[in-house]
């Protein structure tokens, strides 16, 4: 299953270090296939996005995944990919960039020809083959139609997809230089959020989060500043982690204010089961 991670310390720019894939330390871990891509997205002080990513299985560049990558940003997005749609190429690796926004997705949606038709001229934003990048382009289209309101754009896109396309999961994280959005829909995969005070639950600790099958992050500065973290799993023992509800859209604004909205109250019209996916897609969605 793909791993999502998002962090906002806005408006404070903080330095954080990421290991996009923890080195396997047991025969059990080594028995899993290597991920199909890893990526990290940040923003410069003047708001320009920086995306660093690599389709690991294609080029066996494990150094990229295992080495520490220190970056400074107010928002961060990271992704470990297990491919469901699209080949093992950089253009198919998350996060994706459109209109100075960064996006990563965990899930599967089908009916891509119908989605392409709905995108119209926005299809030109899609550089690769994935369902995820098309999903992002629809959000971009709807956001533009809503005058740049990303929350409304996500809601519009998800409603259209849920009404028209077969869906397994649409979990996402989207970041700008100042804001972060996360959504869980439907209840296929988990997505957790932690509103972390300065110093964490003891008040004197830096951030040091590690997922059991992927992303690790560390920031000494978050001993002094608050942050909001979103991830596919609880990444430490802090009791403040909470599961997002199905249909919940979370917006963390540029002042670290949290705004939670329920945008979907029913499952997709054409909800896919794991058994309905092809073997590659099904393998990509299985928990590891």
PDB file of C-alpha atoms in Angstrom:
ATOM      1  CA  UNK A   1       0.000   0.000   0.000  1.00  0.00           C
ATOM      2  CA  UNK A   2       1.262   3.480  -0.830  1.00  0.00           C
ATOM      3  CA  UNK A   3       2.385   5.586   2.127  1.00  0.00           C
ATOM      4  CA  UNK A   4       1.359   9.229   2.497  1.00  0.00           C
ATOM      5  CA  UNK A   5       2.952  11.796   4.794  1.00  0.00           C
ATOM      6  CA  UNK A   6       2.232  15.499   5.140  1.00  0.00           C
ATOM      7  CA  UNK A   7       3.492  18.048   7.639  1.00  0.00           C
ATOM      8  CA  UNK A   8       2.721  21.721   8.184  1.00  0.00           C
ATOM      9  CA  UNK A   9       4.467  24.066  10.613  1.00  0.00           C
ATOM     10  CA  UNK A  10       3.053  27.175   8.894  1.00  0.00           C
ATOM     11  CA  UNK A  11       3.729  30.018   9.069  1.00  0.00           C
ATOM     12  CA  UNK A  12       7.072  28.875  10.487  1.00  0.00           C
ATOM     13  CA  UNK A  13       9.605  27.492   8.049  1.00  0.00           C
ATOM     14  CA  UNK A  14      11.387  24.591   9.715  1.00  0.00           C
ATOM     15  CA  UNK A  15      14.173  22.278   8.760  1.00  0.00           C
ATOM     16  CA  UNK A  16      13.279  18.611   8.580  1.00  0.00           C
ATOM     17  CA  UNK A  17      15.190  15.530   7.510  1.00  0.00           C
ATOM     18  CA  UNK A  18      13.565  12.649   5.648  1.00  0.00           C
ATOM     19  CA  UNK A  19      14.499   9.071   4.974  1.00  0.00           C
ATOM     20  CA  UNK A  20      12.007   8.023   2.317  1.00  0.00           C
ATOM     21  CA  UNK A  21      12.487   4.316   2.899  1.00  0.00           C
ATOM     22  CA  UNK A  22      13.811   2.811   6.117  1.00  0.00           C
ATOM     23  CA  UNK A  23      16.426   0.151   5.499  1.00  0.00           C
ATOM     24  CA  UNK A  24      14.974  -3.344   6.014  1.00  0.00           C
ATOM     25  CA  UNK A  25      16.249  -4.880   9.242  1.00  0.00           C
ATOM     26  CA  UNK A  26      14.643  -8.307   9.247  1.00  0.00           C
ATOM     27  CA  UNK A  27      13.997 -11.205   6.917  1.00  0.00           C
ATOM     28  CA  UNK A  28      10.299 -10.390   7.122  1.00  0.00           C
ATOM     29  CA  UNK A  29      10.904  -6.866   5.865  1.00  0.00           C
ATOM     30  CA  UNK A  30      13.322  -8.110   3.220  1.00  0.00           C
ATOM     31  CA  UNK A  31      10.676 -10.481   1.894  1.00  0.00           C
ATOM     32  CA  UNK A  32       8.550  -7.541   0.719  1.00  0.00           C
ATOM     33  CA  UNK A  33       9.132  -6.254  -2.792  1.00  0.00           C
ATOM     34  CA  UNK A  34      10.863  -2.912  -3.039  1.00  0.00           C
ATOM     35  CA  UNK A  35       8.660   0.135  -3.547  1.00  0.00           C
ATOM     36  CA  UNK A  36       8.025   1.445  -7.040  1.00  0.00           C
ATOM     37  CA  UNK A  37       8.869   5.062  -6.269  1.00  0.00           C
ATOM     38  CA  UNK A  38       9.619   7.540  -3.510  1.00  0.00           C
ATOM     39  CA  UNK A  39       9.264  11.302  -3.464  1.00  0.00           C
ATOM     40  CA  UNK A  40       9.531  14.398  -1.308  1.00  0.00           C
ATOM     41  CA  UNK A  41       7.984  17.805  -1.972  1.00  0.00           C
ATOM     42  CA  UNK A  42       8.886  21.108  -0.294  1.00  0.00           C
ATOM     43  CA  UNK A  43       8.744  24.837  -1.042  1.00  0.00           C
ATOM     44  CA  UNK A  44      11.415  27.524  -1.142  1.00  0.00           C
ATOM     45  CA  UNK A  45      11.136  30.760   0.824  1.00  0.00           C
ATOM     46  CA  UNK A  46       9.691  32.481  -2.270  1.00  0.00           C
ATOM     47  CA  UNK A  47       7.044  29.795  -2.701  1.00  0.00           C
ATOM     48  CA  UNK A  48       8.560  27.740  -5.498  1.00  0.00           C
ATOM     49  CA  UNK A  49       7.953  23.987  -5.259  1.00  0.00           C
ATOM     50  CA  UNK A  50      10.856  21.535  -5.125  1.00  0.00           C
ATOM     51  CA  UNK A  51      10.066  17.915  -5.985  1.00  0.00           C
ATOM     52  CA  UNK A  52      12.658  15.176  -5.532  1.00  0.00           C
ATOM     53  CA  UNK A  53      11.595  11.719  -6.597  1.00  0.00           C
ATOM     54  CA  UNK A  54      12.816   8.495  -8.079  1.00  0.00           C
ATOM     55  CA  UNK A  55      11.138   5.338  -9.445  1.00  0.00           C
ATOM     56  CA  UNK A  56      13.224   3.053  -7.229  1.00  0.00           C
ATOM     57  CA  UNK A  57      12.408  -0.326  -8.741  1.00  0.00           C
ATOM     58  CA  UNK A  58      13.159   0.894 -12.257  1.00  0.00           C
ATOM     59  CA  UNK A  59      16.700   2.097 -11.566  1.00  0.00           C
ATOM     60  CA  UNK A  60      17.570   0.359  -8.269  1.00  0.00           C
ATOM     61  CA  UNK A  61      18.788   3.667  -6.887  1.00  0.00           C
ATOM     62  CA  UNK A  62      18.233   2.645  -3.279  1.00  0.00           C
ATOM     63  CA  UNK A  63      20.647   5.333  -2.098  1.00  0.00           C
ATOM     64  CA  UNK A  64      18.059   7.976  -2.985  1.00  0.00           C
ATOM     65  CA  UNK A  65      15.543   6.310  -0.692  1.00  0.00           C
ATOM     66  CA  UNK A  66      17.836   5.467   2.207  1.00  0.00           C
ATOM     67  CA  UNK A  67      19.917   8.637   2.439  1.00  0.00           C
ATOM     68  CA  UNK A  68      18.817  11.531   4.625  1.00  0.00           C
ATOM     69  CA  UNK A  69      17.424  14.510   2.734  1.00  0.00           C
ATOM     70  CA  UNK A  70      17.318  17.693   4.800  1.00  0.00           C
ATOM     71  CA  UNK A  71      15.045  20.489   3.576  1.00  0.00           C
ATOM     72  CA  UNK A  72      13.502  23.678   4.954  1.00  0.00           C
ATOM     73  CA  UNK A  73       9.846  24.464   4.266  1.00  0.00           C
ATOM     74  CA  UNK A  74       6.598  25.415   5.981  1.00  0.00           C
ATOM     75  CA  UNK A  75       4.880  22.384   4.428  1.00  0.00           C
ATOM     76  CA  UNK A  76       6.195  18.957   3.441  1.00  0.00           C
ATOM     77  CA  UNK A  77       4.717  16.090   1.448  1.00  0.00           C
ATOM     78  CA  UNK A  78       6.253  12.632   1.038  1.00  0.00           C
ATOM     79  CA  UNK A  79       5.100   9.445  -0.689  1.00  0.00           C
ATOM     80  CA  UNK A  80       6.204   5.844  -1.058  1.00  0.00           C
ATOM     81  CA  UNK A  81       4.612   4.302  -4.151  1.00  0.00           C
ATOM     82  CA  UNK A  82       3.430   0.785  -4.855  1.00  0.00           C
ATOM     83  CA  UNK A  83       2.337   1.057  -8.465  1.00  0.00           C
ATOM     84  CA  UNK A  84      -1.231   0.313  -9.534  1.00  0.00           C
ATOM     85  CA  UNK A  85      -1.466   2.302 -12.794  1.00  0.00           C
ATOM     86  CA  UNK A  86       1.424   3.511 -14.947  1.00  0.00           C
ATOM     87  CA  UNK A  87       4.950   2.264 -15.475  1.00  0.00           C
ATOM     88  CA  UNK A  88       7.950   2.661 -13.200  1.00  0.00           C
ATOM     89  CA  UNK A  89       9.093   6.050 -14.448  1.00  0.00           C
ATOM     90  CA  UNK A  90       9.833   9.367 -12.778  1.00  0.00           C
ATOM     91  CA  UNK A  91       6.813  10.973 -14.475  1.00  0.00           C
ATOM     92  CA  UNK A  92       4.543   8.436 -12.726  1.00  0.00           C
ATOM     93  CA  UNK A  93       6.116   8.933  -9.297  1.00  0.00           C
ATOM     94  CA  UNK A  94       4.451  11.046  -6.594  1.00  0.00           C
ATOM     95  CA  UNK A  95       4.246  13.838  -5.597  1.00  0.00           C
ATOM     96  CA  UNK A  96       2.946  15.595  -8.688  1.00  0.00           C
ATOM     97  CA  UNK A  97       3.113  19.351  -9.298  1.00  0.00           C
ATOM     98  CA  UNK A  98       0.404  21.520 -10.895  1.00  0.00           C
ATOM     99  CA  UNK A  99      -0.047  25.287 -10.554  1.00  0.00           C
ATOM    100  CA  UNK A 100       2.477  25.481  -7.688  1.00  0.00           C
ATOM    101  CA  UNK A 101       0.617  22.810  -5.739  1.00  0.00           C
ATOM    102  CA  UNK A 102       1.905  19.344  -4.817  1.00  0.00           C
ATOM    103  CA  UNK A 103      -0.233  16.207  -4.585  1.00  0.00           C
ATOM    104  CA  UNK A 104       0.020  12.553  -3.574  1.00  0.00           C
ATOM    105  CA  UNK A 105      -2.662   9.860  -3.606  1.00  0.00           C
ATOM    106  CA  UNK A 106      -3.200   6.444  -2.048  1.00  0.00           C
ATOM    107  CA  UNK A 107      -5.805   4.360  -3.847  1.00  0.00           C
ATOM    108  CA  UNK A 108      -7.185   3.369  -7.233  1.00  0.00           C
ATOM    109  CA  UNK A 109      -9.804   4.827  -9.551  1.00  0.00           C
ATOM    110  CA  UNK A 110     -10.848   3.432 -12.918  1.00  0.00           C
ATOM    111  CA  UNK A 111     -12.646   4.762 -15.982  1.00  0.00           C
ATOM    112  CA  UNK A 112      -9.691   6.859 -17.107  1.00  0.00           C
ATOM    113  CA  UNK A 113     -11.058   7.464 -20.617  1.00  0.00           C
ATOM    114  CA  UNK A 114     -14.159   9.078 -19.127  1.00  0.00           C
ATOM    115  CA  UNK A 115     -11.979  11.081 -16.752  1.00  0.00           C
ATOM    116  CA  UNK A 116      -9.803  12.252 -19.656  1.00  0.00           C
ATOM    117  CA  UNK A 117     -12.906  13.470 -21.470  1.00  0.00           C
ATOM    118  CA  UNK A 118     -14.038  15.379 -18.376  1.00  0.00           C
ATOM    119  CA  UNK A 119     -10.613  17.015 -18.052  1.00  0.00           C
ATOM    120  CA  UNK A 120     -10.758  18.596 -21.509  1.00  0.00           C
ATOM    121  CA  UNK A 121      -7.867  21.045 -21.905  1.00  0.00           C
ATOM    122  CA  UNK A 122      -6.683  20.200 -18.378  1.00  0.00           C
ATOM    123  CA  UNK A 123      -5.606  16.801 -19.727  1.00  0.00           C
ATOM    124  CA  UNK A 124      -2.447  18.633 -20.870  1.00  0.00           C
ATOM    125  CA  UNK A 125      -1.384  18.939 -17.231  1.00  0.00           C
ATOM    126  CA  UNK A 126      -0.975  15.167 -17.046  1.00  0.00           C
ATOM    127  CA  UNK A 127       2.586  14.156 -17.943  1.00  0.00           C
ATOM    128  CA  UNK A 128       2.388  10.475 -17.009  1.00  0.00           C
ATOM    129  CA  UNK A 129       0.042   7.517 -17.121  1.00  0.00           C
ATOM    130  CA  UNK A 130      -1.382   7.306 -13.620  1.00  0.00           C
ATOM    131  CA  UNK A 131      -4.917   7.603 -12.324  1.00  0.00           C
ATOM    132  CA  UNK A 132      -3.464   9.745  -9.510  1.00  0.00           C
ATOM    133  CA  UNK A 133      -2.154  12.525 -11.747  1.00  0.00           C
ATOM    134  CA  UNK A 134      -5.469  12.647 -13.606  1.00  0.00           C
ATOM    135  CA  UNK A 135      -7.268  12.879 -10.255  1.00  0.00           C
ATOM    136  CA  UNK A 136      -5.023  15.834  -9.390  1.00  0.00           C
ATOM    137  CA  UNK A 137      -5.764  17.499 -12.744  1.00  0.00           C
ATOM    138  CA  UNK A 138      -9.494  17.255 -12.041  1.00  0.00           C
ATOM    139  CA  UNK A 139      -8.936  18.923  -8.671  1.00  0.00           C
ATOM    140  CA  UNK A 140      -6.938  21.651 -10.420  1.00  0.00           C
ATOM    141  CA  UNK A 141      -9.726  22.142 -12.968  1.00  0.00           C
ATOM    142  CA  UNK A 142     -12.411  22.364 -10.295  1.00  0.00           C
ATOM    143  CA  UNK A 143     -10.253  24.654  -8.137  1.00  0.00           C
ATOM    144  CA  UNK A 144      -9.864  27.056 -11.061  1.00  0.00           C
ATOM    145  CA  UNK A 145     -13.625  26.972 -11.624  1.00  0.00           C
ATOM    146  CA  UNK A 146     -14.071  27.867  -7.944  1.00  0.00           C
ATOM    147  CA  UNK A 147     -11.802  30.897  -8.183  1.00  0.00           C
ATOM    148  CA  UNK A 148      -8.799  29.204  -6.578  1.00  0.00           C
ATOM    149  CA  UNK A 149     -10.694  27.726  -3.608  1.00  0.00           C
ATOM    150  CA  UNK A 150      -8.826  24.424  -3.135  1.00  0.00           C
ATOM    151  CA  UNK A 151     -11.272  23.064  -0.552  1.00  0.00           C
ATOM    152  CA  UNK A 152     -14.181  23.573  -2.943  1.00  0.00           C
ATOM    153  CA  UNK A 153     -12.121  22.200  -5.838  1.00  0.00           C
ATOM    154  CA  UNK A 154     -11.339  18.970  -3.983  1.00  0.00           C
ATOM    155  CA  UNK A 155     -14.976  18.556  -2.944  1.00  0.00           C
ATOM    156  CA  UNK A 156     -16.232  19.090  -6.509  1.00  0.00           C
ATOM    157  CA  UNK A 157     -13.699  16.657  -7.968  1.00  0.00           C
ATOM    158  CA  UNK A 158     -14.400  13.943  -5.421  1.00  0.00           C
ATOM    159  CA  UNK A 159     -18.168  14.258  -5.891  1.00  0.00           C
ATOM    160  CA  UNK A 160     -17.795  13.912  -9.675  1.00  0.00           C
ATOM    161  CA  UNK A 161     -15.503  10.892  -9.385  1.00  0.00           C
ATOM    162  CA  UNK A 162     -17.727   9.203  -6.791  1.00  0.00           C
ATOM    163  CA  UNK A 163     -20.768   9.641  -9.069  1.00  0.00           C
ATOM    164  CA  UNK A 164     -19.153   8.628 -12.358  1.00  0.00           C
ATOM    165  CA  UNK A 165     -16.141   6.330 -11.902  1.00  0.00           C
ATOM    166  CA  UNK A 166     -15.329   3.017 -10.216  1.00  0.00           C
ATOM    167  CA  UNK A 167     -13.407   3.852  -7.017  1.00  0.00           C
ATOM    168  CA  UNK A 168     -11.320   1.836  -4.602  1.00  0.00           C
ATOM    169  CA  UNK A 169      -9.817   4.729  -2.595  1.00  0.00           C
ATOM    170  CA  UNK A 170      -9.200   8.460  -3.066  1.00  0.00           C
ATOM    171  CA  UNK A 171      -7.063   9.321  -0.014  1.00  0.00           C
ATOM    172  CA  UNK A 172      -4.913  12.375  -0.722  1.00  0.00           C
ATOM    173  CA  UNK A 173      -2.558  14.996   0.620  1.00  0.00           C
ATOM    174  CA  UNK A 174      -2.173  18.320  -1.216  1.00  0.00           C
ATOM    175  CA  UNK A 175       0.198  21.124  -0.240  1.00  0.00           C
ATOM    176  CA  UNK A 176       1.019  24.688  -1.213  1.00  0.00           C
ATOM    177  CA  UNK A 177       3.800  26.864   0.165  1.00  0.00           C
ATOM    178  CA  UNK A 178       1.516  27.812   3.080  1.00  0.00           C
ATOM    179  CA  UNK A 179      -1.380  25.330   3.338  1.00  0.00           C
ATOM    180  CA  UNK A 180      -2.055  21.603   3.508  1.00  0.00           C
ATOM    181  CA  UNK A 181      -5.152  19.543   2.692  1.00  0.00           C
ATOM    182  CA  UNK A 182      -5.823  15.876   3.433  1.00  0.00           C
ATOM    183  CA  UNK A 183      -8.825  13.705   2.649  1.00  0.00           C
ATOM    184  CA  UNK A 184      -9.880  10.158   3.457  1.00  0.00           C
ATOM    185  CA  UNK A 185     -12.531   8.574   1.243  1.00  0.00           C
ATOM    186  CA  UNK A 186     -14.069   6.088   1.482  1.00  0.00           C
ATOM    187  CA  UNK A 187     -13.101   3.965   4.534  1.00  0.00           C
ATOM    188  CA  UNK A 188     -10.902   1.605   2.484  1.00  0.00           C
ATOM    189  CA  UNK A 189      -7.553   2.843   3.842  1.00  0.00           C
ATOM    190  CA  UNK A 190      -6.706   4.617   7.070  1.00  0.00           C
ATOM    191  CA  UNK A 191      -5.460   8.183   7.286  1.00  0.00           C
ATOM    192  CA  UNK A 192      -4.413   9.713  10.618  1.00  0.00           C
ATOM    193  CA  UNK A 193      -3.860  13.284  11.792  1.00  0.00           C
ATOM    194  CA  UNK A 194      -1.850  14.604  14.736  1.00  0.00           C
ATOM    195  CA  UNK A 195      -2.132  18.175  16.012  1.00  0.00           C
ATOM    196  CA  UNK A 196       1.288  18.360  17.658  1.00  0.00           C
ATOM    197  CA  UNK A 197       2.118  21.119  20.166  1.00  0.00           C
ATOM    198  CA  UNK A 198       5.655  22.485  20.407  1.00  0.00           C
ATOM    199  CA  UNK A 199       7.775  19.752  21.929  1.00  0.00           C
ATOM    200  CA  UNK A 200       5.201  17.032  21.396  1.00  0.00           C
ATOM    201  CA  UNK A 201       3.287  15.334  24.198  1.00  0.00           C
ATOM    202  CA  UNK A 202       6.047  15.980  26.773  1.00  0.00           C
ATOM    203  CA  UNK A 203       6.685  19.566  25.670  1.00  0.00           C
ATOM    204  CA  UNK A 204      10.429  19.119  25.232  1.00  0.00           C
ATOM    205  CA  UNK A 205      10.917  16.691  22.357  1.00  0.00           C
ATOM    206  CA  UNK A 206      11.892  17.201  18.744  1.00  0.00           C
ATOM    207  CA  UNK A 207       9.852  15.466  16.077  1.00  0.00           C
ATOM    208  CA  UNK A 208      11.046  11.978  15.169  1.00  0.00           C
ATOM    209  CA  UNK A 209       8.444   9.945  13.286  1.00  0.00           C
ATOM    210  CA  UNK A 210       8.988   6.607  11.590  1.00  0.00           C
ATOM    211  CA  UNK A 211       6.479   4.477   9.720  1.00  0.00           C
ATOM    212  CA  UNK A 212       6.958   0.728   9.915  1.00  0.00           C
ATOM    213  CA  UNK A 213       7.184   0.364   6.140  1.00  0.00           C
ATOM    214  CA  UNK A 214       8.489   3.590   4.716  1.00  0.00           C
ATOM    215  CA  UNK A 215       8.856   7.248   5.552  1.00  0.00           C
ATOM    216  CA  UNK A 216      10.855   8.563   8.489  1.00  0.00           C
ATOM    217  CA  UNK A 217      11.043  12.266   9.392  1.00  0.00           C
ATOM    218  CA  UNK A 218      12.936  14.251  12.013  1.00  0.00           C
ATOM    219  CA  UNK A 219      12.958  17.948  12.943  1.00  0.00           C
ATOM    220  CA  UNK A 220      14.832  19.414  15.888  1.00  0.00           C
ATOM    221  CA  UNK A 221      13.047  22.742  15.432  1.00  0.00           C
ATOM    222  CA  UNK A 222       9.690  21.146  16.239  1.00  0.00           C
ATOM    223  CA  UNK A 223      10.787  21.007  19.853  1.00  0.00           C
ATOM    224  CA  UNK A 224      10.013  24.743  19.739  1.00  0.00           C
ATOM    225  CA  UNK A 225       7.179  25.048  17.192  1.00  0.00           C
ATOM    226  CA  UNK A 226       3.796  23.349  16.777  1.00  0.00           C
ATOM    227  CA  UNK A 227       2.911  21.310  13.707  1.00  0.00           C
ATOM    228  CA  UNK A 228       0.166  19.235  12.127  1.00  0.00           C
ATOM    229  CA  UNK A 229       1.080  15.821  10.724  1.00  0.00           C
ATOM    230  CA  UNK A 230      -1.003  13.563   8.453  1.00  0.00           C
ATOM    231  CA  UNK A 231       0.050   9.993   7.666  1.00  0.00           C
ATOM    232  CA  UNK A 232      -1.276   6.612   6.592  1.00  0.00           C
ATOM    233  CA  UNK A 233      -0.306   5.200   9.995  1.00  0.00           C
ATOM    234  CA  UNK A 234       0.330   6.386  13.546  1.00  0.00           C
ATOM    235  CA  UNK A 235       4.049   7.128  13.429  1.00  0.00           C
ATOM    236  CA  UNK A 236       4.820   7.314  17.135  1.00  0.00           C
ATOM    237  CA  UNK A 237       3.182   6.620  20.507  1.00  0.00           C
ATOM    238  CA  UNK A 238       1.607  10.067  20.905  1.00  0.00           C
ATOM    239  CA  UNK A 239      -2.015   9.489  22.043  1.00  0.00           C
ATOM    240  CA  UNK A 240      -3.104  12.530  20.032  1.00  0.00           C
ATOM    241  CA  UNK A 241      -3.222  10.687  16.708  1.00  0.00           C
ATOM    242  CA  UNK A 242      -6.801  10.357  15.489  1.00  0.00           C
ATOM    243  CA  UNK A 243      -8.214   8.533  12.479  1.00  0.00           C
ATOM    244  CA  UNK A 244      -9.850  10.729   9.892  1.00  0.00           C
ATOM    245  CA  UNK A 245     -13.443   9.818   9.126  1.00  0.00           C
ATOM    246  CA  UNK A 246     -14.522   8.607   5.716  1.00  0.00           C
ATOM    247  CA  UNK A 247     -15.435  11.664   3.658  1.00  0.00           C
ATOM    248  CA  UNK A 248     -13.499  14.042   5.908  1.00  0.00           C
ATOM    249  CA  UNK A 249     -11.551  16.834   4.223  1.00  0.00           C
ATOM    250  CA  UNK A 250      -9.012  18.572   6.444  1.00  0.00           C
ATOM    251  CA  UNK A 251      -7.520  21.982   5.624  1.00  0.00           C
ATOM    252  CA  UNK A 252      -4.541  23.307   7.604  1.00  0.00           C
ATOM    253  CA  UNK A 253      -4.229  26.991   6.783  1.00  0.00           C
ATOM    254  CA  UNK A 254      -1.188  29.252   6.694  1.00  0.00           C
ATOM    255  CA  UNK A 255      -1.514  30.061  10.407  1.00  0.00           C
ATOM    256  CA  UNK A 256      -1.777  26.353  11.377  1.00  0.00           C
ATOM    257  CA  UNK A 257      -5.532  26.640  11.844  1.00  0.00           C
ATOM    258  CA  UNK A 258      -7.378  23.373  11.289  1.00  0.00           C
ATOM    259  CA  UNK A 259     -10.669  23.233   9.394  1.00  0.00           C
ATOM    260  CA  UNK A 260     -12.430  19.880   9.042  1.00  0.00           C
ATOM    261  CA  UNK A 261     -15.400  19.325   6.734  1.00  0.00           C
ATOM    262  CA  UNK A 262     -17.404  16.224   5.856  1.00  0.00           C
ATOM    263  CA  UNK A 263     -17.745  16.389   2.075  1.00  0.00           C
ATOM    264  CA  UNK A 264     -19.085  12.857   1.423  1.00  0.00           C
ATOM    265  CA  UNK A 265     -21.736  11.066   3.471  1.00  0.00           C
ATOM    266  CA  UNK A 266     -22.150   7.967   1.312  1.00  0.00           C
ATOM    267  CA  UNK A 267     -19.814   5.549  -0.476  1.00  0.00           C
ATOM    268  CA  UNK A 268     -18.959   5.898  -4.174  1.00  0.00           C
ATOM    269  CA  UNK A 269     -21.674   4.816  -6.593  1.00  0.00           C
ATOM    270  CA  UNK A 270     -19.311   2.193  -8.032  1.00  0.00           C
ATOM    271  CA  UNK A 271     -17.233   1.045  -5.057  1.00  0.00           C
ATOM    272  CA  UNK A 272     -14.548  -1.451  -6.054  1.00  0.00           C
ATOM    273  CA  UNK A 273     -13.544  -4.395  -3.898  1.00  0.00           C
ATOM    274  CA  UNK A 274      -9.973  -5.662  -3.712  1.00  0.00           C
ATOM    275  CA  UNK A 275     -11.076  -8.741  -5.656  1.00  0.00           C
ATOM    276  CA  UNK A 276     -12.318  -6.515  -8.509  1.00  0.00           C
ATOM    277  CA  UNK A 277      -8.841  -5.037  -9.097  1.00  0.00           C
ATOM    278  CA  UNK A 278      -6.342  -6.534 -11.500  1.00  0.00           C
ATOM    279  CA  UNK A 279      -3.454  -8.400  -9.834  1.00  0.00           C
ATOM    280  CA  UNK A 280      -1.017  -5.443 -10.035  1.00  0.00           C
ATOM    281  CA  UNK A 281      -3.496  -2.977  -8.578  1.00  0.00           C
ATOM    282  CA  UNK A 282      -4.622  -5.436  -5.910  1.00  0.00           C
ATOM    283  CA  UNK A 283      -1.035  -6.039  -4.819  1.00  0.00           C
ATOM    284  CA  UNK A 284      -0.440  -2.290  -4.624  1.00  0.00           C
ATOM    285  CA  UNK A 285      -3.380  -1.817  -2.254  1.00  0.00           C
ATOM    286  CA  UNK A 286      -2.627  -4.641   0.146  1.00  0.00           C
ATOM    287  CA  UNK A 287      -1.277  -3.616   3.556  1.00  0.00           C
ATOM    288  CA  UNK A 288       2.351  -4.506   4.273  1.00  0.00           C
TER     289      UNK A 288
END
